Amino acid sequence: MEQFKTIMQDAQAEIEEKKSRFIANVYYIENAEEAEEHLKQIRKKYFDARHNCYAYSIKNINENVKRFSDDGEPSGTAGAPILNIIEKNEINNILVIVTRYFGGILLGTGGLVRAYSEATMRALERVTYANEECGMEMLITISYSDFENFKYFCRKKNISIINTTYNKYIECTIEVNNEEKQNIIDNNEKNNFNILNNKVIKEKNIRKNIEI
């Protein structure tokens, strides 16, 4: 089963170079439409900035895409260095936007490459990394008396419970890969809880926390 490295949450970092401000925003994305939406919001937020340079890398069942933009900076001084750092760190499903407020002093091509690279690296130092792989959302129905044992099982196996509904029985929406799905179903009698019903809601990429 193929896994690749991605991020768990968004992050931001800022540096200053010869009075120019470089603000790096990092986002987890699943497709190009999400990248465009984040770019739209950043351009609105930093409407008075001169440049919003970016790079992203997307990997899923339907596409494997890498794109970047210098957004008015000299060619090869902004978007490409950002993408280079993404690629060196082997991160996918990530968007990095670096906004520049010009400080009045020209940095030269080398200075721009260093500044955009440093802003990107500073932001990446603030994220938590994850493994991403093919998986699914499952709906698990369980009794109230078994709920605590089921939660303990999920924590122990690093299975995310993304939603819980309390009715006559408890319904938990969980994210699992194929192996975890089979483990839950096949070992139902061996576990300290009893699953009353299970149903696959949809296939999707799922993320698992990793230590780096």
mmCIF file of C-alpha atoms in Angstrom:
data_model
loop_
_atom_site.group_PDB
_atom_site.id
_atom_site.type_symbol
_atom_site.label_atom_id
_atom_site.label_comp_id
_atom_site.label_asym_id
_atom_site.label_seq_id
_atom_site.Cartn_x
_atom_site.Cartn_y
_atom_site.Cartn_z
ATOM 1 C CA MET A 1 0.000 0.000 0.000
ATOM 2 C CA GLU A 2 1.570 3.294 -1.107
ATOM 3 C CA GLN A 3 2.137 5.951 1.531
ATOM 4 C CA PHE A 4 3.497 9.447 1.167
ATOM 5 C CA LYS A 5 4.413 12.306 3.466
ATOM 6 C CA THR A 6 2.073 15.241 4.012
ATOM 7 C CA ILE A 7 1.096 17.666 6.800
ATOM 8 C CA MET A 8 -1.582 17.559 9.499
ATOM 9 C CA GLN A 9 -2.302 21.264 9.934
ATOM 10 C CA ASP A 10 -1.688 24.720 8.473
ATOM 11 C CA ALA A 11 1.189 26.941 9.596
ATOM 12 C CA GLN A 12 2.617 30.428 9.158
ATOM 13 C CA ALA A 13 6.032 32.057 9.553
ATOM 14 C CA GLU A 14 7.471 35.469 8.757
ATOM 15 C CA ILE A 15 10.986 36.768 8.101
ATOM 16 C CA GLU A 16 12.408 40.195 7.232
ATOM 17 C CA GLU A 17 15.179 40.765 4.713
ATOM 18 C CA LYS A 18 16.464 44.314 4.060
ATOM 19 C CA LYS A 19 13.111 45.768 5.167
ATOM 20 C CA SER A 20 11.075 43.432 2.929
ATOM 21 C CA ARG A 21 8.600 41.211 4.805
ATOM 22 C CA PHE A 22 8.120 37.630 3.653
ATOM 23 C CA ILE A 23 5.027 35.901 5.123
ATOM 24 C CA ALA A 24 4.801 32.165 4.419
ATOM 25 C CA ASN A 25 1.468 30.372 4.766
ATOM 26 C CA VAL A 26 1.326 26.573 4.490
ATOM 27 C CA TYR A 27 -1.891 24.645 3.789
ATOM 28 C CA TYR A 28 -2.935 21.018 3.445
ATOM 29 C CA ILE A 29 -4.820 20.620 0.149
ATOM 30 C CA GLU A 30 -6.380 17.704 -1.727
ATOM 31 C CA ASN A 31 -6.887 19.278 -5.170
ATOM 32 C CA ALA A 32 -6.120 22.311 -7.336
ATOM 33 C CA GLU A 33 -9.489 23.903 -6.536
ATOM 34 C CA GLU A 34 -8.559 24.095 -2.851
ATOM 35 C CA ALA A 35 -5.217 25.668 -3.800
ATOM 36 C CA GLU A 36 -6.993 28.349 -5.847
ATOM 37 C CA GLU A 37 -9.386 29.078 -2.968
ATOM 38 C CA HIS A 38 -6.505 29.585 -0.510
ATOM 39 C CA LEU A 39 -4.752 31.844 -3.034
ATOM 40 C CA LYS A 40 -7.929 33.881 -3.411
ATOM 41 C CA GLN A 41 -8.177 34.340 0.377
ATOM 42 C CA ILE A 42 -4.493 35.263 0.715
ATOM 43 C CA ARG A 43 -4.740 37.866 -2.060
ATOM 44 C CA LYS A 44 -7.755 39.326 -0.308
ATOM 45 C CA LYS A 45 -6.056 39.316 3.112
ATOM 46 C CA TYR A 46 -2.784 40.818 1.836
ATOM 47 C CA PHE A 47 -4.388 43.014 -0.804
ATOM 48 C CA ASP A 48 -1.683 45.665 -0.457
ATOM 49 C CA ALA A 49 1.260 43.272 -0.914
ATOM 50 C CA ARG A 50 3.319 43.343 -4.099
ATOM 51 C CA HIS A 51 3.748 39.592 -4.560
ATOM 52 C CA ASN A 52 1.968 36.369 -3.545
ATOM 53 C CA CYS A 53 4.292 33.652 -4.829
ATOM 54 C CA TYR A 54 3.403 29.994 -4.389
ATOM 55 C CA ALA A 55 4.049 26.353 -5.121
ATOM 56 C CA TYR A 56 2.005 23.233 -4.541
ATOM 57 C CA SER A 57 2.238 19.479 -4.933
ATOM 58 C CA ILE A 58 -0.881 17.306 -5.184
ATOM 59 C CA LYS A 59 -0.986 13.516 -5.192
ATOM 60 C CA ASN A 60 -4.167 11.431 -5.202
ATOM 61 C CA ILE A 61 -6.010 8.816 -7.244
ATOM 62 C CA ASN A 62 -6.970 11.295 -9.973
ATOM 63 C CA GLU A 63 -3.908 13.509 -10.310
ATOM 64 C CA ASN A 64 -0.243 14.048 -9.591
ATOM 65 C CA VAL A 65 0.375 17.767 -10.094
ATOM 66 C CA LYS A 66 3.127 20.251 -9.222
ATOM 67 C CA ARG A 67 2.794 23.957 -9.993
ATOM 68 C CA PHE A 68 4.435 27.227 -8.977
ATOM 69 C CA SER A 69 4.276 30.953 -9.684
ATOM 70 C CA ASP A 70 6.757 33.818 -9.256
ATOM 71 C CA ASP A 71 3.851 36.321 -9.341
ATOM 72 C CA GLY A 72 5.893 39.146 -10.810
ATOM 73 C CA GLU A 73 9.239 38.375 -9.184
ATOM 74 C CA PRO A 74 12.179 37.658 -11.552
ATOM 75 C CA SER A 75 11.808 34.225 -13.136
ATOM 76 C CA GLY A 76 13.073 31.386 -10.955
ATOM 77 C CA THR A 77 13.520 33.453 -7.774
ATOM 78 C CA ALA A 78 10.323 32.637 -5.837
ATOM 79 C CA GLY A 79 7.951 29.864 -6.917
ATOM 80 C CA ALA A 80 10.677 27.452 -8.052
ATOM 81 C CA PRO A 81 12.684 27.736 -4.779
ATOM 82 C CA ILE A 82 9.479 27.132 -2.789
ATOM 83 C CA LEU A 83 8.710 24.026 -4.883
ATOM 84 C CA ASN A 84 12.313 22.870 -4.567
ATOM 85 C CA ILE A 85 12.002 22.767 -0.767
ATOM 86 C CA ILE A 86 8.671 20.922 -0.996
ATOM 87 C CA GLU A 87 10.291 18.341 -3.283
ATOM 88 C CA LYS A 88 13.463 17.991 -1.179
ATOM 89 C CA ASN A 89 11.295 17.248 1.863
ATOM 90 C CA GLU A 90 9.146 14.874 -0.241
ATOM 91 C CA ILE A 91 5.863 16.483 0.861
ATOM 92 C CA ASN A 92 2.628 16.063 -1.082
ATOM 93 C CA ASN A 93 -0.843 17.600 -0.854
ATOM 94 C CA ILE A 94 0.683 20.858 0.310
ATOM 95 C CA LEU A 95 0.422 24.484 -0.763
ATOM 96 C CA VAL A 96 2.957 27.138 0.294
ATOM 97 C CA ILE A 97 2.215 30.811 -0.414
ATOM 98 C CA VAL A 98 4.863 33.403 0.403
ATOM 99 C CA THR A 99 3.618 36.990 0.441
ATOM 100 C CA ARG A 100 6.185 39.776 0.027
ATOM 101 C CA TYR A 101 5.844 43.353 1.197
ATOM 102 C CA PHE A 102 8.596 45.251 -0.630
ATOM 103 C CA GLY A 103 10.829 47.237 1.704
ATOM 104 C CA GLY A 104 12.379 49.530 -0.891
ATOM 105 C CA ILE A 105 15.737 47.751 -1.204
ATOM 106 C CA LEU A 106 16.410 45.408 -4.119
ATOM 107 C CA LEU A 107 17.621 41.989 -2.999
ATOM 108 C CA GLY A 108 18.949 40.647 -6.283
ATOM 109 C CA THR A 109 18.158 37.199 -7.642
ATOM 110 C CA GLY A 110 20.278 35.368 -5.065
ATOM 111 C CA GLY A 111 18.791 37.346 -2.202
ATOM 112 C CA LEU A 112 15.266 36.625 -3.386
ATOM 113 C CA VAL A 113 15.920 32.889 -3.676
ATOM 114 C CA ARG A 114 17.355 32.823 -0.148
ATOM 115 C CA ALA A 115 14.488 34.863 1.336
ATOM 116 C CA TYR A 116 11.678 32.834 -0.258
ATOM 117 C CA SER A 117 13.458 29.607 0.672
ATOM 118 C CA GLU A 118 14.032 30.653 4.280
ATOM 119 C CA ALA A 119 10.428 31.806 4.767
ATOM 120 C CA THR A 120 9.216 28.454 3.429
ATOM 121 C CA MET A 121 11.561 26.454 5.665
ATOM 122 C CA ARG A 122 10.570 28.461 8.746
ATOM 123 C CA ALA A 123 6.897 27.711 8.126
ATOM 124 C CA LEU A 124 7.568 24.001 7.551
ATOM 125 C CA GLU A 125 9.344 23.846 10.909
ATOM 126 C CA ARG A 126 5.959 24.599 12.505
ATOM 127 C CA VAL A 127 3.905 21.792 10.981
ATOM 128 C CA THR A 128 3.206 18.255 12.167
ATOM 129 C CA TYR A 129 3.851 15.644 9.503
ATOM 130 C CA ALA A 130 1.713 12.671 8.594
ATOM 131 C CA ASN A 131 1.629 9.627 6.359
ATOM 132 C CA GLU A 132 -1.154 9.717 3.798
ATOM 133 C CA GLU A 133 -2.537 6.630 2.097
ATOM 134 C CA CYS A 134 -5.631 5.254 0.390
ATOM 135 C CA GLY A 135 -8.415 4.454 2.820
ATOM 136 C CA MET A 136 -12.047 5.099 3.577
ATOM 137 C CA GLU A 137 -14.617 6.472 5.982
ATOM 138 C CA MET A 138 -16.583 3.790 7.837
ATOM 139 C CA LEU A 139 -19.688 4.090 9.957
ATOM 140 C CA ILE A 140 -19.482 1.873 13.030
ATOM 141 C CA THR A 141 -22.549 1.202 15.214
ATOM 142 C CA ILE A 142 -21.821 0.226 18.798
ATOM 143 C CA SER A 143 -23.600 0.039 22.172
ATOM 144 C CA TYR A 144 -23.036 2.633 24.901
ATOM 145 C CA SER A 145 -21.488 -0.020 27.154
ATOM 146 C CA ASP A 146 -18.806 -0.801 24.550
ATOM 147 C CA PHE A 147 -18.007 2.785 23.568
ATOM 148 C CA GLU A 148 -15.077 3.389 25.956
ATOM 149 C CA ASN A 149 -13.387 0.149 24.914
ATOM 150 C CA PHE A 150 -13.867 1.048 21.258
ATOM 151 C CA LYS A 151 -12.348 4.503 21.800
ATOM 152 C CA TYR A 152 -9.371 2.926 23.581
ATOM 153 C CA PHE A 153 -8.919 0.502 20.685
ATOM 154 C CA CYS A 154 -8.927 3.367 18.163
ATOM 155 C CA ARG A 155 -6.368 5.385 20.158
ATOM 156 C CA LYS A 156 -4.115 2.341 20.469
ATOM 157 C CA LYS A 157 -4.331 1.567 16.735
ATOM 158 C CA ASN A 158 -4.015 5.247 15.664
ATOM 159 C CA ILE A 159 -7.494 5.203 14.076
ATOM 160 C CA SER A 160 -9.213 8.588 13.860
ATOM 161 C CA ILE A 161 -12.813 8.957 15.042
ATOM 162 C CA ILE A 162 -13.964 11.988 13.057
ATOM 163 C CA ASN A 163 -17.609 12.099 14.156
ATOM 164 C CA THR A 164 -19.811 10.558 16.864
ATOM 165 C CA THR A 165 -23.625 10.508 16.933
ATOM 166 C CA TYR A 166 -25.599 9.489 20.034
ATOM 167 C CA ASN A 167 -28.968 7.853 19.377
ATOM 168 C CA LYS A 168 -30.345 4.504 20.554
ATOM 169 C CA TYR A 169 -26.859 3.250 19.774
ATOM 170 C CA ILE A 170 -23.642 5.178 19.189
ATOM 171 C CA GLU A 171 -22.539 5.705 15.585
ATOM 172 C CA CYS A 172 -18.874 6.529 14.995
ATOM 173 C CA THR A 173 -17.438 7.683 11.697
ATOM 174 C CA ILE A 174 -13.834 6.502 11.506
ATOM 175 C CA GLU A 175 -10.977 6.710 8.989
ATOM 176 C CA VAL A 176 -9.243 3.415 8.218
ATOM 177 C CA ASN A 177 -7.118 1.761 5.560
ATOM 178 C CA ASN A 178 -8.062 -1.642 4.097
ATOM 179 C CA GLU A 179 -5.992 -3.584 6.619
ATOM 180 C CA GLU A 180 -7.551 -1.747 9.568
ATOM 181 C CA LYS A 181 -11.021 -2.270 8.132
ATOM 182 C CA GLN A 182 -10.467 -6.028 7.929
ATOM 183 C CA ASN A 183 -8.956 -6.114 11.419
ATOM 184 C CA ILE A 184 -12.033 -4.464 12.894
ATOM 185 C CA ILE A 185 -14.467 -6.748 11.062
ATOM 186 C CA ASP A 186 -12.558 -10.042 11.318
ATOM 187 C CA ASN A 187 -11.536 -9.626 14.958
ATOM 188 C CA ASN A 188 -14.851 -8.359 16.224
ATOM 189 C CA GLU A 189 -15.258 -11.276 18.625
ATOM 190 C CA LYS A 190 -11.670 -11.013 19.890
ATOM 191 C CA ASN A 191 -11.923 -7.318 20.777
ATOM 192 C CA ASN A 192 -13.312 -5.981 24.064
ATOM 193 C CA PHE A 193 -16.328 -4.550 22.256
ATOM 194 C CA ASN A 194 -19.012 -5.700 19.871
ATOM 195 C CA ILE A 195 -19.694 -3.927 16.599
ATOM 196 C CA LEU A 196 -23.409 -4.056 15.831
ATOM 197 C CA ASN A 197 -23.120 -2.794 12.278
ATOM 198 C CA ASN A 198 -20.482 -1.397 9.889
ATOM 199 C CA LYS A 199 -20.738 0.364 6.559
ATOM 200 C CA VAL A 200 -18.215 1.964 4.196
ATOM 201 C CA ILE A 201 -19.325 5.540 3.539
ATOM 202 C CA LYS A 202 -16.752 6.536 0.927
ATOM 203 C CA GLU A 203 -13.198 5.949 -0.240
ATOM 204 C CA LYS A 204 -10.717 8.730 0.517
ATOM 205 C CA ASN A 205 -7.095 9.439 1.348
ATOM 206 C CA ILE A 206 -6.439 9.311 5.090
ATOM 207 C CA ARG A 207 -3.639 10.791 7.220
ATOM 208 C CA LYS A 208 -1.773 9.208 10.122
ATOM 209 C CA ASN A 209 0.444 11.180 12.497
ATOM 210 C CA ILE A 210 4.143 10.409 12.253
ATOM 211 C CA GLU A 211 7.173 11.612 14.201
ATOM 212 C CA ILE A 212 9.962 13.244 12.180
#
